[in-house]
XYZ file of N, CA and C in Angstrom:
195
model
N 76.265 -50.007 -26.994
C 76.119 -50.461 -25.624
C 75.519 -51.867 -25.650
N 76.099 -52.744 -24.876
C 75.573 -54.115 -24.760
C 74.275 -54.114 -23.963
N 73.485 -55.187 -24.073
C 72.232 -55.265 -23.304
C 72.424 -55.094 -21.793
N 73.609 -55.464 -21.269
C 73.850 -55.318 -19.830
C 74.299 -53.911 -19.439
N 74.407 -52.997 -20.436
C 74.786 -51.614 -20.166
C 76.267 -51.329 -20.294
N 77.080 -52.338 -20.520
C 78.517 -52.118 -20.686
C 78.826 -51.700 -22.124
N 79.998 -51.120 -22.314
C 80.400 -50.652 -23.644
C 80.734 -51.823 -24.555
N 80.254 -51.762 -25.775
C 80.572 -52.783 -26.774
C 81.983 -52.547 -27.301
N 82.645 -53.609 -27.688
C 83.992 -53.523 -28.243
C 83.935 -53.079 -29.705
N 85.074 -52.612 -30.223
C 85.152 -52.233 -31.632
C 84.703 -53.411 -32.494
N 83.794 -53.143 -33.431
C 83.288 -54.174 -34.326
C 82.099 -54.946 -33.784
N 81.826 -54.818 -32.490
C 80.698 -55.517 -31.865
C 79.451 -54.650 -31.948
N 78.344 -55.222 -32.377
C 77.098 -54.464 -32.455
C 76.531 -54.206 -31.069
N 75.890 -53.054 -30.946
C 75.225 -52.692 -29.704
C 74.246 -51.568 -29.947
N 73.508 -51.205 -28.909
C 72.551 -50.097 -29.001
C 73.318 -48.779 -29.088
N 72.898 -47.921 -30.011
C 73.533 -46.610 -30.155
C 72.878 -45.644 -29.182
N 73.699 -45.002 -28.371
C 73.232 -43.968 -27.442
C 74.077 -42.730 -27.676
N 73.478 -41.564 -27.484
C 74.175 -40.309 -27.780
C 73.950 -39.296 -26.670
N 74.967 -38.446 -26.466
C 74.846 -37.360 -25.493
C 75.710 -36.205 -25.987
N 75.162 -35.001 -25.946
C 75.887 -33.797 -26.351
C 75.230 -32.596 -25.684
N 75.991 -31.522 -25.434
C 75.421 -30.346 -24.763
C 74.234 -29.740 -25.503
N 74.214 -29.819 -26.827
C 73.152 -29.187 -27.610
C 71.917 -30.066 -27.796
N 71.924 -31.271 -27.249
C 70.760 -32.157 -27.397
C 69.642 -31.740 -26.460
N 68.418 -31.893 -26.947
C 67.249 -31.553 -26.127
C 67.097 -32.546 -24.986
N 66.490 -32.088 -23.919
C 66.226 -32.944 -22.762
C 64.766 -33.369 -22.705
N 63.958 -32.881 -23.639
C 62.549 -33.222 -23.655
C 61.781 -32.258 -24.525
N 60.454 -32.325 -24.427
C 59.563 -31.459 -25.183
C 58.844 -30.518 -24.229
N 58.341 -29.410 -24.750
C 57.614 -28.435 -23.943
C 56.425 -29.092 -23.255
N 55.754 -30.002 -23.959
C 54.558 -30.635 -23.389
C 54.867 -31.918 -22.602
N 56.140 -32.164 -22.317
C 56.569 -33.337 -21.544
C 56.166 -34.669 -22.169
N 56.004 -34.719 -23.500
C 55.581 -35.962 -24.149
C 56.727 -36.952 -24.366
N 57.958 -36.561 -24.065
C 59.089 -37.473 -24.222
C 59.146 -38.419 -23.026
N 59.177 -39.694 -23.298
C 59.242 -40.707 -22.247
C 60.576 -40.585 -21.505
N 60.566 -40.483 -20.183
C 61.814 -40.393 -19.417
C 62.747 -41.579 -19.662
N 62.202 -42.723 -20.060
C 63.029 -43.897 -20.348
C 63.847 -43.722 -21.624
N 63.613 -42.618 -22.364
C 64.385 -42.350 -23.573
C 65.839 -42.029 -23.241
N 66.115 -41.723 -21.975
C 67.477 -41.423 -21.526
C 67.907 -42.451 -20.491
N 69.176 -42.863 -20.546
C 69.662 -43.794 -19.533
C 70.093 -43.030 -18.283
N 70.560 -43.742 -17.284
C 70.918 -43.134 -16.004
C 72.106 -42.174 -16.092
N 72.880 -42.242 -17.184
C 74.014 -41.339 -17.383
C 73.682 -40.173 -18.308
N 72.417 -40.044 -18.701
C 71.994 -38.941 -19.551
C 72.172 -39.170 -21.037
N 72.447 -40.404 -21.444
C 72.580 -40.720 -22.865
C 71.207 -41.016 -23.451
N 70.936 -40.466 -24.642
C 69.680 -40.688 -25.349
C 69.712 -42.048 -26.020
N 68.689 -42.828 -25.810
C 68.558 -44.146 -26.440
C 67.940 -43.942 -27.829
N 68.748 -44.061 -28.875
C 68.284 -43.766 -30.231
C 67.351 -44.827 -30.798
N 67.432 -46.051 -30.282
C 66.649 -47.151 -30.845
C 67.348 -47.816 -32.015
N 68.561 -47.347 -32.323
C 69.335 -47.911 -33.426
C 70.362 -48.907 -32.903
N 70.765 -49.819 -33.772
C 71.841 -50.770 -33.493
C 72.982 -50.432 -34.441
N 74.205 -50.521 -33.949
C 75.343 -50.233 -34.801
C 76.639 -50.715 -34.186
N 77.722 -50.393 -34.875
C 79.064 -50.768 -34.420
C 80.055 -49.734 -34.926
N 81.214 -49.674 -34.310
C 82.300 -48.841 -34.810
C 83.222 -49.714 -35.644
N 83.589 -49.217 -36.835
C 84.520 -49.970 -37.664
C 85.958 -49.674 -37.224
N 86.930 -50.245 -37.918
C 88.337 -50.097 -37.532
C 88.861 -48.677 -37.690
N 88.144 -47.826 -38.446
C 88.540 -46.423 -38.614
C 87.826 -45.507 -37.627
N 86.977 -46.080 -36.761
C 86.253 -45.281 -35.780
C 84.945 -44.714 -36.283
N 84.523 -45.122 -37.473
C 83.251 -44.661 -38.025
C 82.097 -45.469 -37.440
N 81.004 -44.796 -37.141
C 79.811 -45.472 -36.652
C 79.027 -46.009 -37.838
N 78.740 -47.293 -37.823
C 77.980 -47.953 -38.879
C 76.645 -48.389 -38.278
N 75.553 -47.810 -38.763
C 74.221 -48.175 -38.290
C 73.790 -49.430 -39.039
N 73.411 -50.455 -38.283
C 73.092 -51.741 -38.906
C 71.639 -52.169 -38.750
N 70.859 -51.460 -37.938
C 69.464 -51.848 -37.770
C 68.773 -51.064 -36.678
N 67.595 -51.557 -36.312
C 66.778 -50.942 -35.261
C 66.488 -51.980 -34.188
N 66.335 -51.519 -32.964
C 65.981 -52.420 -31.870
C 64.559 -52.939 -31.993
N 63.680 -52.148 -32.588
C 62.258 -52.496 -32.635
C 61.852 -53.286 -33.869
N 62.800 -53.810 -34.625
C 62.446 -54.589 -35.816
C 62.908 -56.015 -35.695
């Protein structure tokens, strides 16, 4: 995902976000920051990556480094 929230193109680096039915929505003690999820319910992993020409996700770094 680009910084403006739009989808990155194939080969373009962006923030990795994930969403799946089996993913947790938080912790029992509510210690998960609500900002960890975007407005569409995608989890912000904190990772940077891109999709290669075969559709594989390549993790290239972290947002916080």
